[in-house]
XYZ file of C-alpha atoms in Angstrom:
489
model
C 23.460 -30.178 28.577
C 20.555 -30.829 26.266
C 17.138 -32.413 27.926
C 13.596 -33.303 25.986
C 11.450 -31.498 28.019
C 10.037 -28.261 27.187
C 7.102 -26.430 26.326
C 5.984 -26.520 22.522
C 6.051 -23.761 20.145
C 3.254 -24.908 18.387
C 0.003 -27.249 19.781
C 0.241 -30.401 18.705
C 3.732 -29.836 17.707
C 6.359 -32.525 18.685
C 9.099 -32.117 21.731
C 11.601 -29.966 21.431
C 15.228 -30.667 22.872
C 15.755 -27.918 25.756
C 19.003 -26.396 26.991
C 19.455 -24.780 30.669
C 20.445 -20.992 30.740
C 20.368 -19.321 34.116
C 18.431 -22.106 35.664
C 16.043 -22.291 33.361
C 15.298 -24.770 30.300
C 14.716 -22.929 27.079
C 13.550 -24.789 23.904
C 16.351 -25.435 21.341
C 15.028 -25.269 17.668
C 18.184 -26.742 15.677
C 17.879 -25.287 12.531
C 21.352 -26.374 11.367
C 22.765 -29.182 13.768
C 26.498 -28.430 12.416
C 26.019 -25.255 13.469
C 28.096 -22.913 15.382
C 26.382 -20.270 16.656
C 23.183 -20.146 19.199
C 20.678 -17.318 19.016
C 19.051 -16.977 22.408
C 15.866 -15.172 21.101
C 13.509 -13.420 23.711
C 10.448 -12.500 21.939
C 8.374 -9.909 23.960
C 4.630 -9.737 23.363
C 2.406 -6.857 24.278
C -1.042 -7.762 25.300
C -2.821 -5.733 22.974
C -2.003 -8.214 19.849
C -4.444 -8.632 17.611
C -3.388 -11.493 15.766
C -1.622 -14.769 16.538
C 0.039 -17.942 14.654
C -1.916 -20.382 14.425
C -4.613 -18.239 14.168
C -6.816 -20.254 16.973
C -4.102 -19.411 19.690
C -5.110 -15.501 20.393
C -8.955 -16.951 20.736
C -7.902 -19.357 23.352
C -5.278 -17.257 25.255
C -8.311 -14.634 25.547
C -11.107 -17.379 26.309
C -8.728 -18.225 29.388
C -7.603 -14.943 30.186
C -4.512 -15.747 30.181
C -1.619 -13.379 29.676
C 0.049 -13.631 26.185
C 3.591 -15.545 26.223
C 7.106 -13.995 26.229
C 8.940 -16.801 25.227
C 12.484 -17.332 24.944
C 13.968 -19.754 21.952
C 17.156 -20.913 21.569
C 17.925 -21.425 17.761
C 21.350 -23.410 16.438
C 22.612 -21.712 12.888
C 25.895 -21.101 10.757
C 27.552 -18.072 11.423
C 28.528 -17.561 7.793
C 25.334 -18.045 6.300
C 23.572 -14.942 8.601
C 26.554 -13.058 8.197
C 26.422 -13.420 4.479
C 22.953 -12.593 3.604
C 22.156 -10.020 6.233
C 24.215 -6.747 7.174
C 22.482 -6.632 10.220
C 24.324 -9.889 11.805
C 27.597 -9.945 9.635
C 28.069 -6.499 12.226
C 26.865 -8.008 15.031
C 29.072 -10.928 14.638
C 31.586 -9.019 13.388
C 35.265 -7.413 15.850
C 33.049 -4.228 17.153
C 30.664 -6.607 19.336
C 31.582 -9.176 22.323
C 29.592 -11.225 20.466
C 31.207 -11.635 17.644
C 35.372 -11.671 19.277
C 33.755 -14.494 21.236
C 32.755 -16.509 18.328
C 35.760 -15.982 16.662
C 37.340 -17.310 19.621
C 35.380 -20.215 19.947
C 35.995 -21.002 16.591
C 39.663 -20.831 16.417
C 39.688 -22.759 19.774
C 37.693 -25.682 17.737
C 39.834 -25.410 14.616
C 43.014 -25.967 16.620
C 41.540 -28.845 18.074
C 40.309 -30.217 14.756
C 36.741 -30.248 15.879
C 33.776 -29.866 13.395
C 30.959 -27.913 14.929
C 28.298 -30.836 14.381
C 30.649 -33.019 17.330
C 30.149 -30.142 19.623
C 27.173 -29.707 22.228
C 24.880 -26.825 21.933
C 25.815 -25.880 25.206
C 29.475 -25.241 24.310
C 29.236 -23.328 21.199
C 28.365 -19.195 21.130
C 25.611 -17.978 21.606
C 24.129 -14.269 21.690
C 21.053 -12.967 23.094
C 18.532 -11.087 20.699
C 15.457 -9.678 22.355
C 12.566 -9.155 19.231
C 9.781 -6.544 20.026
C 6.308 -6.904 18.161
C 5.959 -3.140 17.559
C 5.344 -3.921 14.035
C 3.808 -7.440 14.154
C 1.477 -7.387 16.838
C 1.380 -11.461 16.817
C 1.265 -14.098 18.949
C 3.545 -17.013 18.349
C 5.908 -14.560 15.951
C 8.767 -17.307 16.821
C 7.771 -19.974 14.135
C 8.014 -17.644 11.704
C 11.326 -16.592 12.795
C 12.505 -20.299 12.838
C 11.425 -20.453 8.845
C 12.988 -17.211 8.477
C 16.065 -18.890 9.656
C 15.408 -21.580 8.008
C 14.642 -20.453 4.068
C 18.151 -18.317 4.871
C 19.868 -21.784 5.173
C 18.249 -23.302 2.002
C 15.709 -25.232 3.999
C 11.774 -25.347 3.625
C 9.218 -23.521 5.997
C 8.059 -25.846 8.573
C 4.589 -23.790 9.455
C 1.823 -25.237 7.755
C -0.276 -23.818 6.243
C 1.829 -20.604 5.785
C -1.440 -18.098 5.847
C -1.360 -14.366 4.731
C -0.739 -13.192 8.009
C 2.623 -15.928 8.220
C 3.798 -13.978 4.685
C 3.160 -10.593 6.909
C 5.351 -11.734 9.776
C 7.933 -13.209 7.578
C 8.319 -10.049 5.599
C 8.402 -8.027 8.527
C 10.980 -9.732 10.282
C 13.251 -10.352 7.201
C 13.026 -5.441 7.241
C 13.969 -5.847 11.174
C 17.212 -8.317 10.379
C 18.171 -6.965 7.302
C 17.309 -10.274 5.019
C 14.796 -8.911 2.747
C 17.411 -9.859 -0.232
C 17.695 -13.126 0.914
C 14.383 -13.893 1.599
C 13.346 -12.354 -1.857
C 15.449 -13.688 -4.000
C 14.164 -17.677 -2.838
C 10.910 -16.888 -2.000
C 9.421 -14.391 -4.664
C 7.499 -17.038 -6.463
C 5.635 -18.682 -3.849
C 4.644 -14.517 -2.590
C 3.163 -14.388 -5.997
C 1.814 -17.122 -6.198
C -0.197 -17.165 -2.913
C -3.926 -16.356 -3.042
C -4.756 -13.270 -0.959
C -8.548 -13.693 -0.181
C -9.689 -9.678 -0.874
C -13.696 -9.570 0.403
C -15.494 -6.066 0.552
C -15.486 -5.481 4.020
C -12.453 -4.397 6.964
C -10.985 -7.937 6.413
C -10.663 -7.866 3.399
C -9.243 -4.882 3.418
C -6.748 -5.926 5.997
C -5.913 -8.702 3.768
C -4.796 -6.113 0.725
C -2.881 -3.766 2.925
C -1.073 -6.972 3.797
C -0.782 -7.842 0.609
C 0.976 -4.781 -0.916
C 3.078 -5.037 2.458
C 4.543 -8.148 1.559
C 5.029 -7.686 -2.482
C 6.472 -4.280 -1.700
C 9.309 -6.244 0.737
C 9.223 -9.892 -1.588
C 8.238 -8.874 -4.777
C 8.512 -5.463 -5.858
C 7.623 -5.750 -9.262
C 4.369 -5.647 -11.588
C 1.961 -7.604 -8.129
C 3.216 -4.781 -6.133
C 1.874 -2.040 -8.520
C -1.452 -3.923 -9.367
C -1.728 -4.187 -5.560
C -1.730 -0.504 -4.729
C -3.875 0.197 -7.986
C -6.739 -2.467 -6.289
C -5.842 -0.279 -2.984
C -6.092 3.190 -4.344
C -9.506 2.311 -5.928
C -10.830 0.488 -3.189
C -13.420 0.769 -0.471
C -11.619 2.008 2.990
C -13.347 0.378 6.187
C -10.457 0.881 8.465
C -12.003 2.976 11.441
C -9.773 6.217 12.617
C -7.797 6.225 9.482
C -6.256 9.484 10.307
C -6.076 8.366 13.933
C -1.979 7.716 14.972
C -2.807 6.647 18.454
C -5.102 4.170 17.181
C -2.651 2.599 14.220
C 0.019 2.206 17.105
C -2.224 -0.761 18.428
C -2.346 -2.211 14.897
C -0.127 -4.189 12.823
C 2.391 -2.088 10.633
C 0.058 -3.150 7.616
C -2.446 -0.717 8.834
C -0.345 1.897 8.238
C 2.162 0.675 5.576
C 5.685 2.420 6.248
C 8.203 3.816 3.993
C 5.512 6.358 2.719
C 3.505 3.923 0.921
C 0.313 4.986 3.029
C 0.269 8.615 2.650
C 1.147 8.057 -1.206
C -1.717 5.895 -1.480
C -3.979 8.030 0.298
C -2.755 10.661 -1.310
C -3.561 9.236 -4.910
C -6.714 8.558 -3.990
C -7.878 11.943 -3.366
C -6.545 13.301 -6.433
C -8.448 10.709 -8.436
C -11.657 11.675 -6.239
C -11.041 15.784 -6.856
C -10.891 14.997 -10.267
C -13.848 12.932 -10.965
C -15.501 15.316 -8.694
C -14.263 18.394 -10.575
C -16.435 17.392 -13.565
C -19.927 17.723 -11.887
C -18.552 20.936 -10.052
C -17.746 22.030 -13.124
C -21.103 21.388 -15.062
C -23.262 22.484 -12.476
C -21.303 25.400 -12.271
C -21.957 26.349 -16.322
C -25.708 25.109 -16.292
C -25.753 27.764 -12.787
C -24.323 30.501 -15.510
C -25.662 33.089 -17.423
C -24.004 31.415 -20.900
C -26.362 29.234 -22.655
C -25.386 25.863 -22.582
C -27.958 24.328 -25.184
C -26.527 24.745 -28.505
C -29.798 24.664 -30.706
C -30.091 28.656 -30.536
C -33.669 27.941 -29.641
C -35.899 30.561 -27.839
C -36.565 27.801 -25.257
C -32.496 27.113 -24.719
C -32.543 29.266 -21.449
C -35.704 26.731 -20.204
C -33.775 23.850 -21.169
C -30.553 24.927 -19.541
C -32.804 25.429 -16.344
C -34.565 21.999 -16.980
C -30.937 20.032 -17.234
C -29.743 21.895 -14.030
C -32.709 20.939 -12.020
C -32.199 17.533 -13.141
C -28.648 17.457 -12.269
C -29.498 18.270 -9.081
C -31.695 16.242 -8.572
C -29.888 12.871 -10.097
C -26.928 14.052 -7.826
C -28.450 14.689 -5.050
C -30.374 11.155 -5.044
C -27.022 9.486 -5.894
C -25.871 11.340 -2.847
C -22.953 12.794 -4.962
C -23.776 16.472 -3.888
C -25.705 17.891 -0.561
C -27.671 20.472 -0.443
C -27.006 22.462 2.780
C -29.126 25.293 4.970
C -27.647 28.761 4.903
C -28.993 28.377 8.731
C -25.354 27.551 10.535
C -25.873 24.357 13.025
C -25.192 24.241 16.377
C -22.203 22.082 16.833
C -23.625 20.204 20.029
C -26.901 19.528 18.179
C -26.998 15.503 18.270
C -29.007 15.278 15.009
C -26.558 17.031 12.945
C -24.645 14.277 10.298
C -21.335 16.202 8.983
C -20.276 15.185 5.646
C -17.439 12.871 5.063
C -15.473 12.026 2.510
C -16.253 9.324 0.102
C -15.129 5.812 1.202
C -16.235 3.476 -0.999
C -15.040 2.306 -4.261
C -13.648 4.583 -7.500
C -15.124 2.143 -9.644
C -18.535 2.217 -8.311
C -18.537 5.855 -7.862
C -17.662 6.294 -11.744
C -20.492 3.687 -12.642
C -23.088 5.489 -10.429
C -22.242 8.476 -12.441
C -22.585 6.810 -15.590
C -26.221 6.373 -14.604
C -26.884 10.021 -15.664
C -30.164 9.758 -17.758
C -30.383 11.756 -21.009
C -32.902 14.028 -19.929
C -34.359 16.290 -22.223
C -36.516 19.150 -22.278
C -38.496 18.188 -25.153
C -38.130 15.847 -28.622
C -36.026 18.842 -29.838
C -33.637 19.352 -27.641
C -31.059 15.913 -27.808
C -27.580 15.936 -26.255
C -28.095 19.027 -24.139
C -27.626 17.496 -20.925
C -24.753 15.961 -18.608
C -24.573 12.454 -19.675
C -23.150 13.660 -23.351
C -20.559 15.650 -21.327
C -19.739 13.343 -19.174
C -19.635 9.970 -20.090
C -16.402 11.166 -22.068
C -14.631 12.602 -18.988
C -15.416 9.459 -17.029
C -14.080 7.189 -19.887
C -11.124 9.160 -19.888
C -10.154 8.818 -16.157
C -11.047 5.298 -16.273
C -8.565 4.516 -18.911
C -5.607 6.744 -17.371
C -6.058 4.752 -13.810
C -6.209 1.529 -15.662
C -4.013 1.532 -18.977
C -0.241 1.181 -18.322
C 0.871 2.484 -14.782
C -2.167 4.300 -14.632
C -2.273 5.308 -10.984
C -0.214 2.292 -9.176
C 3.140 2.625 -6.900
C 6.220 1.584 -9.205
C 9.639 0.829 -7.835
C 12.794 3.254 -8.042
C 16.020 2.345 -7.172
C 17.226 4.900 -4.748
C 20.244 4.911 -2.031
C 21.697 2.123 0.087
C 19.569 -0.504 -2.431
C 16.165 0.392 -1.077
C 13.926 0.527 -3.379
C 11.161 3.529 -3.452
C 8.094 5.097 -5.588
C 7.850 8.190 -7.572
C 5.729 10.049 -5.141
C 3.179 12.328 -6.742
C 3.136 14.929 -3.690
C 6.958 15.910 -4.556
C 7.351 15.500 -8.457
C 10.794 14.994 -9.481
C 11.854 18.357 -12.417
C 14.203 16.204 -13.750
C 12.018 13.774 -14.715
C 9.405 16.040 -16.209
C 11.306 18.512 -18.207
C 8.566 19.556 -20.592
C 4.527 19.511 -19.855
C 2.269 17.089 -22.004
C -0.096 18.729 -24.763
C -2.869 18.496 -22.783
C -1.565 21.191 -19.896
C -2.147 24.537 -20.832
C -0.316 27.389 -18.558
C -2.131 30.230 -20.112
C 0.215 30.871 -22.916
C 3.139 30.635 -20.705
C 6.503 28.943 -21.565
C 5.625 25.247 -21.841
C 8.993 24.046 -20.714
C 8.690 25.374 -17.327
C 7.992 22.635 -14.843
C 6.437 22.964 -11.353
C 4.189 26.003 -12.746
C 1.135 26.082 -10.393
C -1.374 27.937 -12.424
C -1.830 24.819 -14.552
C -5.227 23.436 -16.071
C -6.022 19.933 -17.613
C -7.706 21.067 -20.723
C -9.912 18.160 -22.156
C -10.655 19.666 -25.277
C -6.740 19.564 -25.843
C -6.858 15.986 -25.331
C -9.082 14.718 -27.755
C -7.905 16.486 -29.850
C -4.858 14.662 -29.421
C -6.334 11.635 -29.160
C -8.333 11.854 -32.484
C -4.780 12.168 -34.252
C -3.538 9.126 -32.566
C -1.092 11.318 -30.051
C -1.373 9.511 -26.474
C 0.247 9.595 -23.016
C 0.494 6.962 -20.754
C 1.661 8.919 -17.713
C -1.540 10.268 -16.047
C 0.325 12.365 -12.909
C -0.835 15.423 -15.173
C -4.026 14.599 -15.144
C -4.557 13.963 -11.454
C -2.391 16.356 -9.625
C -3.350 19.356 -12.229
C -4.578 22.719 -10.407
C -8.301 23.040 -12.091
C -10.060 21.114 -14.912
C -11.572 22.180 -18.165
C -14.363 19.388 -19.160
C -15.594 21.420 -21.538
C -14.837 20.088 -24.937
C -16.980 22.839 -26.706
C -14.649 25.842 -27.048
C -12.167 26.400 -29.953
C -8.712 25.369 -30.039
C -6.521 27.685 -32.029
C -4.060 26.732 -34.308
C -1.167 28.306 -32.702
C -2.440 27.148 -29.375
C -2.042 23.515 -31.576
C 1.214 24.562 -32.506
C 2.686 25.159 -29.697
C 1.485 22.030 -28.219
C 2.444 19.850 -31.263
C 6.138 21.198 -30.331
C 6.322 20.249 -26.516
C 5.285 16.170 -28.277
C 8.239 16.404 -30.638
């Protein structure tokens, strides 16, 4: 029995037909009028949802102090299309389950009666029940996007207007839940790439960037996904309690991007920051040592080193890049105590801050004795490694079960790195041995290779080195260079 009275899924949408199920009238969305199957979907909506479609629906519900709705919607679809495009529906509609058996029996009855599905009322075709949880989407009104998901699979256009970033996010998550990612990706990849993601330097912008990565991971799997991950690694972090798992569970999946992407992005960002921090750490140690860094050989060279060390400390302290801590232990319960926190700003901004280091001179004779001369080439090289080629971005590889993955910096595969680049020194050990723990990045070797036109587009060895030597004044033996060149051959 089909009627016309119902509650609209979206405010201002026209009334939908309804179908009486268990003495209740449920809205019926006819994806295909000749469909041979009814999907009876119950959308369970938790009260911790943080998003809604349309956007203002959540605000209105909170203003009315109303409980978030958990609607039950019926969708008329073609079972053959679902089974063809989704392994989930292929199994559900197969002979292993009662739903599939009932569908096959009813289809056979219609064929014997020579009745087309379009001539059968919705109340008389098979119906299967699905419970859709909001564990990943945390979105009120996702039933609209589920309808669009089915429309796209059936070759139709989405009905939701405008189709926002939140809509794409929910669509990607639902496509993943129901194993429809390949089908949706093939139909929507261009639309996803052309979609405008408004990324601003605040928490809302970080959320959009996270959603962008999630969307592109599922629906694009190409250079745009890689570029988005590089953007996230370099961007500032505004999220609260990033490491608190209980806090993340109350948010959408994009705040803890699945499939290892979240941990990989965090790890690569830490690797880049460690590499940048190693520059100032080494030169502070050099200028604090007894080895004279001033190469002029004057009697005033020790004074030049002391002067440069003091200016370095002043500059880095003023930029909040180093902190001088008293030997006196602090009490943990001291309310005025401020524990140091990891840098959460933009990496490009950090590099620009370091590039502002002035050319300090003890007097007019001591030129090019300070930090700036040594700092800028190292920073330029790091920035080139981040932005050139693959850089620090995540790139897809094809894994088992046709699910795209990426090569992780946390567990590099020995088969993909048979030898070490020329700039990795293993203390004159066999350089063809991968996975050596004592690897050290030596910038002097890099500069010598760059001068000869030898380049390497893979920066993983730079950012995952155990230690770094940014001093370019050391002499490189011909024997060492010969061994390095042998590796490149």
